[in-house]
Amino acid sequence: MKQKIGIALGSGASRGWSHIGVLKALIREGLEPDIVCGTSVGALIGAAYLSGNLERLEDWVRESTQLDVARFFGIQLREAGFVDKERLQRFLHDYVAGADSTIDDLPKPFAAVATDLGSGREYWLSKGSVAEAVRASMALPALFPTVALDGCYLVDGGLVNPVPVSVCHALGADHVIAVNLNADIVGKRNGDNRAYDDGNEDNDGVLDRWLDAVHWPRRDKEEEEEERPEPAPGLFDVVANSINIFQDRITRSRLAGEPADVLIAPRLAHIGLLEFQRAGEAIEEGEKRTDRAMEDIRALFSRTSDRWGSDDPD
């Protein structure tokens, strides 16, 4: 019986666009996995790949601007998050998986990892709506609204399993390629993490709501160019770096107990938590790191192409 290879696409917010580069490099070499599992943004990219929308998604993210990202945000207090749920849903249906697409419809086994807010346990979404599974997996607390499903409130899977190697094995993978986006994020200033006015007065309403929501001050160009002492971290810096710390610690712990056969670790600490408009840099880094690991990946696929389980010792 041919052994199966899974790919575990990890969490990492805007750094997650590097998963596109990883998958492009594998597709180019004809080394596509049999099973796909993802956490948070990893679930989004994995679902787009299996739905045949990876190229369409890449085109959008490469062309997106800070304003495009800012438009997803507004004060949504009843939804327990800043992201506009309807806008996010439209985005998922347009660029990831259609409104009627189910996980059973996908050509390969797929699961997205979320966290049960009530129990703190992992929640694996391997059936039902693709878009709903992705939305639950990437529901970062306070930014994205929780998702109610089967009597549970689900939030971001990165809280419990940032790189879902274990889920790949549970779905039948004999060997796993893992993509860890959290390898170098602690101890560095993590991007700029800000949204700025682009000079278009028509856009002020969108950006004002976004800046007010996260308490980011506006800065003009002259102020940016002045040399100033390193300021104390602001509210969002504290939140972003705190997320980085627990993601790093949980990732290290999970990978120590559930190691991957091949680990790809893009270096993306210079990209801030919500700097989604820097997709080109992230994609290129994902491709580069995958190319560097290609010898090990080819060897893994070569081994698994053999037939196993034969009673004949020859």
Short mmCIF file of C-alpha atoms in Angstrom, two decimals:
data_model
loop_
_atom_site.label_atom_id
_atom_site.label_comp_id
_atom_site.label_asym_id
_atom_site.label_seq_id
_atom_site.Cartn_x
_atom_site.Cartn_y
_atom_site.Cartn_z
CA MET A 1 0.00 0.00 0.00
CA LYS A 2 1.40 3.40 -0.99
CA GLN A 3 2.23 5.52 2.02
CA LYS A 4 0.64 8.95 2.28
CA ILE A 5 2.27 12.31 2.81
CA GLY A 6 0.50 15.10 4.65
CA ILE A 7 1.29 18.77 4.88
CA ALA A 8 0.66 20.75 8.06
CA LEU A 9 0.28 24.47 7.34
CA GLY A 10 0.81 26.46 10.52
CA SER A 11 -0.72 29.60 12.00
CA GLY A 12 0.92 33.01 11.78
CA ALA A 13 -1.52 35.72 10.61
CA SER A 14 0.02 37.80 7.78
CA ARG A 15 3.12 35.60 7.71
CA GLY A 16 0.81 32.86 6.45
CA TRP A 17 0.94 34.09 2.86
CA SER A 18 4.28 32.24 2.74
CA HIS A 19 2.25 29.01 2.58
CA ILE A 20 1.35 30.03 -0.98
CA GLY A 21 5.05 30.01 -1.85
CA VAL A 22 5.53 26.62 -0.18
CA LEU A 23 2.71 25.04 -2.16
CA LYS A 24 3.81 26.69 -5.42
CA ALA A 25 7.29 25.21 -5.00
CA LEU A 26 5.85 21.73 -4.37
CA ILE A 27 3.45 21.97 -7.30
CA ARG A 28 6.28 23.07 -9.58
CA GLU A 29 8.22 19.92 -8.66
CA GLY A 30 5.16 17.66 -8.97
CA LEU A 31 5.40 16.76 -5.27
CA GLU A 32 1.89 17.41 -4.01
CA PRO A 33 0.74 16.05 -0.63
CA ASP A 34 -2.03 13.49 -0.18
CA ILE A 35 -3.50 15.11 2.95
CA VAL A 36 -3.75 18.80 3.87
CA CYS A 37 -4.29 20.18 7.37
CA GLY A 38 -4.12 23.79 8.45
CA THR A 39 -4.40 26.02 11.47
CA SER A 40 -5.69 29.60 11.15
CA VAL A 41 -4.21 31.19 8.00
CA GLY A 42 -2.79 27.76 7.19
CA ALA A 43 -6.36 26.45 6.96
CA LEU A 44 -7.26 29.32 4.63
CA ILE A 45 -4.35 28.62 2.25
CA GLY A 46 -4.88 24.85 2.39
CA ALA A 47 -8.57 25.19 1.57
CA ALA A 48 -7.84 27.55 -1.34
CA TYR A 49 -5.28 25.07 -2.69
CA LEU A 50 -7.64 22.11 -2.57
CA SER A 51 -10.50 24.18 -4.00
CA GLY A 52 -8.39 25.17 -7.03
CA ASN A 53 -8.27 28.82 -5.96
CA LEU A 54 -4.62 29.20 -4.97
CA GLU A 55 -3.64 31.26 -8.02
CA ARG A 56 -6.74 33.46 -7.69
CA LEU A 57 -6.00 34.06 -4.01
CA GLU A 58 -2.35 34.85 -4.77
CA ASP A 59 -3.35 37.45 -7.36
CA TRP A 60 -5.57 39.18 -4.81
CA VAL A 61 -3.09 39.19 -1.94
CA ARG A 62 -0.23 40.44 -4.11
CA GLU A 63 -2.35 43.39 -5.26
CA SER A 64 -3.85 44.22 -1.85
CA THR A 65 -2.97 47.42 -0.01
CA GLN A 66 -3.13 48.60 3.59
CA LEU A 67 -6.49 50.15 2.79
CA ASP A 68 -7.81 46.85 1.43
CA VAL A 69 -6.86 45.23 4.74
CA ALA A 70 -8.27 48.10 6.81
CA ARG A 71 -11.67 47.74 5.11
CA PHE A 72 -12.13 44.36 6.81
CA PHE A 73 -12.05 46.02 10.21
CA GLY A 74 -14.60 48.03 12.14
CA ILE A 75 -16.06 48.06 15.63
CA GLN A 76 -18.26 44.95 15.86
CA LEU A 77 -18.88 44.73 19.59
CA ARG A 78 -21.78 42.29 19.36
CA GLU A 79 -19.60 39.91 17.37
CA ALA A 80 -16.71 40.05 19.89
CA GLY A 81 -14.24 41.10 17.22
CA PHE A 82 -13.20 43.93 14.92
CA VAL A 83 -13.46 42.06 11.63
CA ASP A 84 -16.56 42.64 9.52
CA LYS A 85 -18.02 39.13 9.35
CA GLU A 86 -20.01 39.70 6.15
CA ARG A 87 -17.02 41.15 4.29
CA LEU A 88 -14.81 38.29 5.48
CA GLN A 89 -17.42 35.76 4.38
CA ARG A 90 -17.58 37.28 0.89
CA PHE A 91 -13.80 37.18 0.66
CA LEU A 92 -13.70 33.50 1.63
CA HIS A 93 -16.39 32.61 -0.89
CA ASP A 94 -14.71 34.57 -3.68
CA TYR A 95 -11.09 33.52 -3.12
CA VAL A 96 -11.03 30.37 -0.99
CA ALA A 97 -14.10 28.16 -1.40
CA GLY A 98 -17.61 28.75 -2.70
CA ALA A 99 -20.60 29.17 -0.41
CA ASP A 100 -21.83 25.66 -1.19
CA SER A 101 -18.44 23.96 -1.04
CA THR A 102 -18.07 21.25 1.60
CA ILE A 103 -14.99 19.49 2.88
CA ASP A 104 -16.33 16.22 1.48
CA ASP A 105 -16.25 17.83 -1.99
CA LEU A 106 -12.51 18.48 -1.80
CA PRO A 107 -10.25 16.16 -3.84
CA LYS A 108 -8.07 15.23 -0.83
CA PRO A 109 -8.63 14.83 2.92
CA PHE A 110 -8.61 18.20 4.71
CA ALA A 111 -9.01 19.41 8.26
CA ALA A 112 -8.87 22.82 9.90
CA VAL A 113 -7.95 23.19 13.57
CA ALA A 114 -9.93 25.46 15.88
CA THR A 115 -10.14 25.83 19.67
CA ASP A 116 -13.26 25.20 21.74
CA LEU A 117 -13.50 28.38 23.81
CA GLY A 118 -15.45 26.62 26.55
CA SER A 119 -13.21 23.60 27.15
CA GLY A 120 -9.91 24.80 25.68
CA ARG A 121 -9.67 21.62 23.61
CA GLU A 122 -8.70 21.23 19.98
CA TYR A 123 -11.61 21.07 17.58
CA TRP A 124 -10.92 19.43 14.23
CA LEU A 125 -13.15 20.50 11.35
CA SER A 126 -13.03 17.74 8.74
CA LYS A 127 -16.59 17.92 7.41
CA GLY A 128 -19.18 20.57 6.63
CA SER A 129 -18.71 23.97 5.03
CA VAL A 130 -15.16 24.75 3.90
CA ALA A 131 -15.54 28.49 4.45
CA GLU A 132 -17.04 28.01 7.92
CA ALA A 133 -14.19 25.69 8.91
CA VAL A 134 -11.64 28.26 7.77
CA ARG A 135 -13.42 31.10 9.54
CA ALA A 136 -13.49 29.14 12.80
CA SER A 137 -9.84 28.15 12.53
CA MET A 138 -8.67 31.75 12.04
CA ALA A 139 -10.93 33.42 14.62
CA LEU A 140 -8.13 35.19 16.50
CA PRO A 141 -9.68 36.40 19.78
CA ALA A 142 -10.66 40.09 19.91
CA LEU A 143 -9.94 40.59 16.19
CA PHE A 144 -12.12 37.97 14.49
CA PRO A 145 -15.59 36.98 15.70
CA THR A 146 -16.09 33.57 17.29
CA VAL A 147 -17.89 30.88 15.29
CA ALA A 148 -20.77 28.94 16.86
CA LEU A 149 -20.86 25.30 15.78
CA ASP A 150 -22.34 22.15 17.35
CA GLY A 151 -23.03 23.96 20.61
CA CYS A 152 -19.46 25.26 20.87
CA TYR A 153 -17.90 28.67 20.38
CA LEU A 154 -14.78 28.23 18.30
CA VAL A 155 -11.71 30.47 18.09
CA ASP A 156 -8.29 30.36 16.49
CA GLY A 157 -6.65 26.92 16.44
CA GLY A 158 -3.24 28.47 16.99
CA LEU A 159 -4.06 28.67 20.69
CA VAL A 160 -3.66 24.89 21.00
CA ASN A 161 -2.04 23.41 17.87
CA PRO A 162 -0.19 25.97 15.74
CA VAL A 163 1.38 23.39 13.37
CA PRO A 164 -1.09 20.47 13.04
CA VAL A 165 1.26 17.53 12.45
CA SER A 166 -0.88 15.36 14.74
CA VAL A 167 -4.00 16.08 12.66
CA CYS A 168 -2.26 14.97 9.46
CA HIS A 169 -1.35 11.66 11.11
CA ALA A 170 -4.91 11.26 12.41
CA LEU A 171 -6.25 11.68 8.86
CA GLY A 172 -3.98 8.90 7.60
CA ALA A 173 -0.64 10.51 6.78
CA ASP A 174 2.36 8.26 7.26
CA HIS A 175 4.81 11.14 6.85
CA VAL A 176 4.35 14.89 7.30
CA ILE A 177 5.87 18.04 5.87
CA ALA A 178 5.29 20.88 8.35
CA VAL A 179 5.46 24.63 7.82
CA ASN A 180 6.29 26.55 10.99
CA LEU A 181 5.78 30.33 10.74
CA ASN A 182 6.77 30.97 14.35
CA ALA A 183 10.44 29.98 14.26
CA ASP A 184 12.02 33.42 14.65
CA ILE A 185 9.33 35.75 15.95
CA VAL A 186 10.29 36.18 19.62
CA GLY A 187 12.82 38.79 20.68
CA LYS A 188 12.51 40.93 17.55
CA ARG A 189 10.48 44.02 16.80
CA ASN A 190 7.67 42.43 14.85
CA GLY A 191 7.03 44.60 11.85
CA ASP A 192 5.34 47.98 12.08
CA ASN A 193 1.84 46.69 12.83
CA ARG A 194 0.23 49.97 11.78
CA ALA A 195 -2.24 51.22 9.23
CA TYR A 196 -1.60 54.64 7.73
CA ASP A 197 -3.55 57.28 5.90
CA ASP A 198 -2.81 57.07 2.18
CA GLY A 199 -3.68 60.72 1.56
CA ASN A 200 -7.07 59.98 0.03
CA GLU A 201 -9.71 61.92 1.93
CA ASP A 202 -12.40 59.55 0.69
CA ASN A 203 -10.78 56.77 2.69
CA ASP A 204 -10.65 58.58 6.03
CA GLY A 205 -13.84 57.01 7.36
CA VAL A 206 -12.52 53.48 6.95
CA LEU A 207 -9.09 54.22 8.37
CA ASP A 208 -10.40 56.33 11.24
CA ARG A 209 -12.56 53.45 12.49
CA TRP A 210 -9.62 51.06 12.17
CA LEU A 211 -7.14 53.35 13.92
CA ASP A 212 -9.58 54.25 16.68
CA ALA A 213 -10.46 50.61 17.26
CA VAL A 214 -6.90 49.55 17.99
CA HIS A 215 -5.72 52.92 19.38
CA TRP A 216 -3.02 53.47 16.78
CA PRO A 217 -2.04 57.16 16.45
CA ARG A 218 -1.72 58.69 13.02
CA ARG A 219 1.77 59.77 12.04
CA ASP A 220 2.68 62.09 9.23
CA LYS A 221 5.67 61.55 6.96
CA GLU A 222 7.79 64.22 8.63
CA GLU A 223 7.30 62.61 12.02
CA GLU A 224 8.22 59.21 10.62
CA GLU A 225 11.49 60.60 9.27
CA GLU A 226 12.55 62.14 12.59
CA GLU A 227 14.99 60.11 14.62
CA ARG A 228 13.43 59.40 17.96
CA PRO A 229 14.31 57.17 20.91
CA GLU A 230 12.74 53.73 20.80
CA PRO A 231 9.26 54.28 22.27
CA ALA A 232 7.63 52.08 24.85
CA PRO A 233 5.46 49.41 23.20
CA GLY A 234 1.93 50.50 22.47
CA LEU A 235 -1.24 48.51 23.03
CA PHE A 236 -1.11 46.64 19.75
CA ASP A 237 2.62 45.94 20.05
CA VAL A 238 1.99 44.37 23.44
CA VAL A 239 -0.85 42.24 22.08
CA ALA A 240 1.08 41.21 18.95
CA ASN A 241 4.26 40.29 20.80
CA SER A 242 2.30 38.42 23.46
CA ILE A 243 0.66 36.37 20.72
CA ASN A 244 4.11 35.72 19.24
CA ILE A 245 5.43 34.46 22.58
CA PHE A 246 2.69 31.93 23.24
CA GLN A 247 2.64 30.82 19.60
CA ASP A 248 6.39 30.19 19.76
CA ARG A 249 6.19 28.29 23.05
CA ILE A 250 3.23 26.14 22.03
CA THR A 251 4.77 25.41 18.63
CA ARG A 252 8.06 24.30 20.18
CA SER A 253 6.24 22.03 22.62
CA ARG A 254 3.96 20.43 20.03
CA LEU A 255 6.73 19.86 17.47
CA ALA A 256 8.97 18.32 20.13
CA GLY A 257 6.30 15.70 20.88
CA GLU A 258 5.01 15.40 17.30
CA PRO A 259 7.99 16.01 15.00
CA ALA A 260 7.58 16.37 11.27
CA ASP A 261 9.62 14.40 8.73
CA VAL A 262 10.51 17.63 6.95
CA LEU A 263 10.21 21.04 8.63
CA ILE A 264 10.06 24.24 6.59
CA ALA A 265 10.55 27.41 8.64
CA PRO A 266 10.29 30.69 6.70
CA ARG A 267 11.99 33.66 8.39
CA LEU A 268 9.31 36.32 8.62
CA ALA A 269 9.77 38.20 11.91
CA HIS A 270 10.05 41.48 10.00
CA ILE A 271 6.41 41.18 8.90
CA GLY A 272 3.90 42.42 11.48
CA LEU A 273 0.89 40.49 12.69
CA LEU A 274 -1.57 42.25 10.38
CA GLU A 275 0.69 43.41 7.55
CA PHE A 276 -1.22 41.31 5.05
CA GLN A 277 -0.30 43.69 2.24
CA ARG A 278 3.31 42.39 2.36
CA ALA A 279 2.26 39.18 0.67
CA GLY A 280 4.94 39.26 -2.02
CA GLU A 281 7.76 39.10 0.54
CA ALA A 282 6.10 36.26 2.43
CA ILE A 283 5.36 34.21 -0.70
CA GLU A 284 8.92 34.54 -1.97
CA GLU A 285 10.34 33.50 1.41
CA GLY A 286 8.07 30.44 1.43
CA GLU A 287 9.29 29.41 -2.01
CA LYS A 288 12.93 29.99 -1.07
CA ARG A 289 12.76 27.92 2.12
CA THR A 290 10.93 25.10 0.33
CA ASP A 291 13.50 25.04 -2.45
CA ARG A 292 16.23 24.72 0.19
CA ALA A 293 14.42 21.73 1.70
CA MET A 294 13.65 20.16 -1.69
CA GLU A 295 16.31 17.46 -1.47
CA ASP A 296 14.76 16.15 1.75
CA ILE A 297 11.25 16.49 0.31
CA ARG A 298 12.18 14.55 -2.84
CA ALA A 299 13.75 11.83 -0.70
CA LEU A 300 10.57 11.61 1.37
CA PHE A 301 8.38 11.24 -1.72
CA SER A 302 10.81 8.71 -3.17
CA ARG A 303 10.59 6.54 -0.06
CA THR A 304 6.82 6.66 0.08
CA SER A 305 6.45 5.68 -3.57
CA ASP A 306 7.62 2.18 -2.68
CA ARG A 307 5.06 -0.50 -1.96
CA TRP A 308 4.68 -1.50 1.67
CA GLY A 309 3.02 -4.29 3.52
CA SER A 310 4.08 -7.15 1.26
CA ASP A 311 4.63 -10.53 2.90
CA ASP A 312 7.36 -11.29 0.36
CA PRO A 313 10.74 -10.49 2.00
CA ASP A 314 12.23 -9.88 -1.44
#
